[in-house]
Coordinates of N, CA, C and O in Angstrom, one line a residue:
X1 N 103.2 108.6 72.0 CA 101.9 108.1 71.6 C 101.9 107.3 70.4 O 101.1 106.4 70.2
X2 N 102.8 107.6 69.4 CA 102.8 106.9 68.2 C 103.5 105.6 68.3 O 103.3 104.7 67.5
X3 N 104.5 105.4 69.2 CA 105.2 104.2 69.3 C 104.5 103.2 70.1 O 104.7 102.0 69.9
X4 N 103.6 103.6 71.0 CA 102.9 102.7 71.9 C 101.5 102.4 71.2 O 100.8 103.4 70.9
X5 N 101.2 101.2 70.9 CA 100.0 100.9 70.1 C 98.8 100.5 71.0 O 97.7 100.7 70.7
X6 N 99.1 99.9 72.2 CA 98.0 99.5 73.1 C 97.4 100.6 73.9 O 98.1 101.4 74.5
X7 N 96.1 100.7 73.8 CA 95.4 101.8 74.5 C 95.6 101.8 76.0 O 95.9 102.9 76.6
X8 N 95.5 100.7 76.6 CA 95.7 100.7 78.1 C 97.1 101.1 78.5 O 97.3 101.7 79.5
X9 N 98.1 100.7 77.7 CA 99.5 101.1 78.0 C 99.7 102.6 77.8 O 100.4 103.3 78.6
X10 N 99.0 103.2 76.8 CA 99.1 104.7 76.6 C 98.5 105.4 77.9 O 99.0 106.4 78.3
X11 N 97.4 104.9 78.4 CA 96.7 105.5 79.5 C 97.6 105.4 80.7 O 97.8 106.3 81.5
X12 N 98.2 104.2 81.0 CA 99.0 104.0 82.2 C 100.3 104.9 82.1 O 100.6 105.6 83.0
X13 N 100.9 104.9 80.9 CA 102.1 105.7 80.8 C 101.9 107.2 80.8 O 102.7 108.0 81.2
X14 N 100.7 107.6 80.5 CA 100.3 109.0 80.5 C 99.9 109.5 81.9 O 100.1 110.6 82.3
X15 N 99.3 108.6 82.7 CA 98.8 109.0 84.0 C 99.7 108.7 85.2 O 99.6 109.3 86.2
X16 N 100.7 107.8 85.0 CA 101.5 107.5 86.1 C 102.5 108.6 86.5 O 102.7 108.8 87.7
X17 N 103.2 109.2 85.6 CA 104.1 110.3 86.0 C 103.5 111.4 86.8 O 104.1 111.8 87.9
X18 N 102.4 112.0 86.4 CA 101.8 113.1 87.3 C 101.4 112.6 88.7 O 101.6 113.3 89.7
X19 N 101.0 111.3 88.8 CA 100.6 110.8 90.1 C 101.8 110.7 91.0 O 101.8 111.1 92.1
X20 N 102.9 110.1 90.4 CA 104.1 109.9 91.2 C 104.8 111.2 91.6 O 105.2 111.4 92.7
X21 N 104.9 112.1 90.6 CA 105.6 113.4 90.9 C 104.8 114.2 91.9 O 105.4 114.7 92.9
X22 N 103.5 114.3 91.8 CA 102.7 115.0 92.8 C 102.7 114.4 94.1 O 102.8 115.1 95.1
X23 N 102.7 113.0 94.2 CA 102.7 112.3 95.4 C 104.0 112.5 96.2 O 104.0 112.6 97.4
X24 N 105.1 112.7 95.5 CA 106.4 112.8 96.1 C 106.8 114.3 96.4 O 107.5 114.5 97.4
X25 N 106.3 115.2 95.7 CA 106.7 116.6 95.9 C 105.7 117.4 96.7 O 106.2 118.2 97.5
X26 N 104.4 117.2 96.5 CA 103.5 118.0 97.3 C 103.6 117.9 98.8 O 103.5 118.9 99.5
X27 N 103.8 116.7 99.3 CA 104.0 116.7 100.8 C 105.1 117.5 101.4 O 105.1 117.9 102.5
X28 N 106.1 117.8 100.6 CA 107.2 118.6 101.0 C 106.8 120.0 101.3 O 107.4 120.7 102.1
X29 N 105.8 120.5 100.6 CA 105.4 121.9 100.7 C 104.6 122.1 102.0 O 104.4 123.2 102.5
X30 N 104.0 121.0 102.6 CA 103.1 121.1 103.7 C 103.8 120.8 105.0 O 103.3 121.1 106.1
X31 N 105.0 120.1 105.0 CA 105.6 119.7 106.2 C 106.7 120.6 106.6 O 107.5 121.1 105.8
X32 N 106.9 120.7 107.9 CA 108.1 121.5 108.4 C 109.3 120.5 108.5 O 109.1 119.3 108.3
X33 N 110.4 121.0 108.8 CA 111.6 120.2 108.8 C 111.5 119.0 109.9 O 112.1 117.9 109.7
X34 N 110.9 119.3 111.0 CA 110.8 118.2 112.0 C 109.8 117.1 111.7 O 109.9 116.0 112.1
X35 N 108.8 117.5 110.8 CA 107.8 116.5 110.5 C 108.1 115.7 109.3 O 107.5 114.7 109.0
X36 N 109.2 116.0 108.6 CA 109.5 115.3 107.3 C 109.7 113.9 107.5 O 109.2 113.0 106.8
X37 N 110.5 113.5 108.5 CA 110.8 112.1 108.7 C 109.6 111.3 109.2 O 109.5 110.1 108.8
X38 N 108.7 111.8 110.0 CA 107.7 111.1 110.6 C 106.4 111.0 109.7 O 105.8 109.9 109.6
X39 N 106.0 112.1 109.1 CA 104.8 112.1 108.4 C 104.9 112.2 106.9 O 103.9 112.2 106.2
X40 N 106.1 112.2 106.4 CA 106.2 112.4 104.9 C 105.6 111.2 104.2 O 104.8 111.4 103.2
X41 N 105.8 110.0 104.5 CA 105.3 108.8 103.8 C 103.8 108.7 103.9 O 103.2 108.2 103.0
X42 N 103.3 109.1 105.0 CA 101.8 109.1 105.2 C 101.2 110.1 104.2 O 100.2 109.8 103.5
X43 N 101.8 111.3 104.1 CA 101.3 112.3 103.2 C 101.5 111.9 101.8 O 100.7 112.2 100.9
X44 N 102.6 111.2 101.5 CA 102.8 110.7 100.1 C 101.7 109.7 99.7 O 101.1 109.8 98.6
X45 N 101.3 108.9 100.7 CA 100.3 107.9 100.4 C 98.9 108.6 100.2 O 98.2 108.3 99.3
X46 N 98.6 109.6 101.0 CA 97.4 110.3 100.9 C 97.3 111.1 99.7 O 96.2 111.1 99.0
X47 N 98.3 111.9 99.4 CA 98.3 112.7 98.1 C 98.3 111.8 96.9 O 97.6 112.0 95.9
X48 N 99.1 110.7 96.9 CA 99.1 109.8 95.8 C 97.7 109.1 95.6 O 97.3 109.0 94.4
X49 N 97.0 108.8 96.7 CA 95.7 108.2 96.5 C 94.7 109.2 95.9 O 93.9 108.9 95.1
X50 N 94.8 110.4 96.4 CA 93.9 111.5 95.9 C 94.2 111.8 94.4 O 93.3 111.9 93.6
X51 N 95.5 111.9 94.1 CA 95.9 112.1 92.7 C 95.4 111.0 91.8 O 94.9 111.2 90.7
X52 N 95.6 109.7 92.3 CA 95.2 108.6 91.5 C 93.7 108.5 91.3 O 93.3 108.2 90.2
X53 N 93.0 108.8 92.3 CA 91.5 108.8 92.1 C 91.1 109.8 91.1 O 90.2 109.5 90.2
X54 N 91.6 111.0 91.1 CA 91.2 112.1 90.2 C 91.7 111.8 88.8 O 91.0 111.9 87.8
X55 N 93.0 111.5 88.7 CA 93.6 111.4 87.4 C 93.1 110.1 86.7 O 92.9 110.1 85.5
X56 N 93.0 109.0 87.4 CA 92.5 107.8 86.8 C 91.1 107.9 86.3 O 90.7 107.3 85.3
X57 N 90.2 108.6 87.0 CA 88.8 108.7 86.6 C 88.7 109.8 85.5 O 88.2 109.6 84.4
X58 N 89.0 111.0 85.9 CA 88.8 112.1 85.0 C 89.8 112.1 83.8 O 89.4 112.4 82.6
X59 N 91.0 111.7 84.0 CA 92.0 111.6 82.9 C 91.6 110.5 81.9 O 91.8 110.7 80.7
X60 N 91.2 109.4 82.4 CA 90.7 108.3 81.5 C 89.5 108.7 80.7 O 89.4 108.5 79.5
X61 N 88.6 109.3 81.4 CA 87.4 109.8 80.7 C 87.7 110.9 79.6 O 87.2 110.8 78.5
X62 N 88.6 111.8 80.0 CA 89.0 112.8 79.0 C 89.8 112.2 77.8 O 89.6 112.6 76.7
X63 N 90.6 111.2 78.1 CA 91.3 110.5 77.0 C 90.3 109.9 76.0 O 90.5 110.1 74.8
X64 N 89.3 109.2 76.5 CA 88.4 108.6 75.6 C 87.5 109.6 74.9 O 87.1 109.4 73.7
X65 N 87.1 110.7 75.5 CA 86.3 111.7 74.9 C 87.1 112.4 73.8 O 86.6 112.6 72.7
X66 N 88.4 112.7 74.0 CA 89.2 113.3 73.0 C 89.5 112.4 71.9 O 89.4 112.7 70.7
X67 N 89.8 111.1 72.2 CA 90.1 110.1 71.2 C 88.9 109.9 70.3 O 89.0 109.7 69.1
X68 N 87.7 109.9 70.9 CA 86.5 109.7 70.2 C 86.1 110.8 69.2 O 85.6 110.7 68.1
X69 N 86.4 112.1 69.6 CA 86.1 113.2 68.9 C 87.2 113.8 68.0 O 87.0 114.7 67.2
X70 N 88.4 113.2 68.0 CA 89.5 113.7 67.2 C 89.2 113.6 65.7 O 89.7 114.4 65.0
X71 N 88.5 112.6 65.3 CA 88.2 112.4 63.9 C 87.3 113.6 63.4 O 87.5 114.1 62.3
X72 N 86.4 113.9 64.2 CA 85.5 115.0 63.8 C 86.2 116.4 63.8 O 85.9 117.3 63.0
X73 N 87.1 116.5 64.7 CA 87.8 117.8 64.8 C 88.9 118.0 63.8 O 89.2 119.1 63.4
X74 N 89.5 116.9 63.3 CA 90.6 117.0 62.3 C 90.1 117.0 60.9 O 90.9 117.2 60.0
X75 N 88.8 116.7 60.6 CA 88.3 116.8 59.2 C 88.3 118.2 58.8 O 87.8 119.1 59.5
X76 N 88.7 118.5 57.5 CA 88.7 119.8 57.0 C 87.4 120.3 56.6 O 86.4 119.7 56.4

């Protein structure tokens, strides 16, 4: 966080890994061995879209709320 100065880049770099990891791993828990080849990528797309919707909205909102209030919280 200290090396990246641009706010939008901090947000993207912070939100992208959980979206990608969850999109690639979560579908494996729901599919049987026979379904992995046929439905895996569809489930990756669906889980990724859901994760992106939640993380991009709530994560961005939370980032700005914490960033806005950090000065008040850190004052002695």
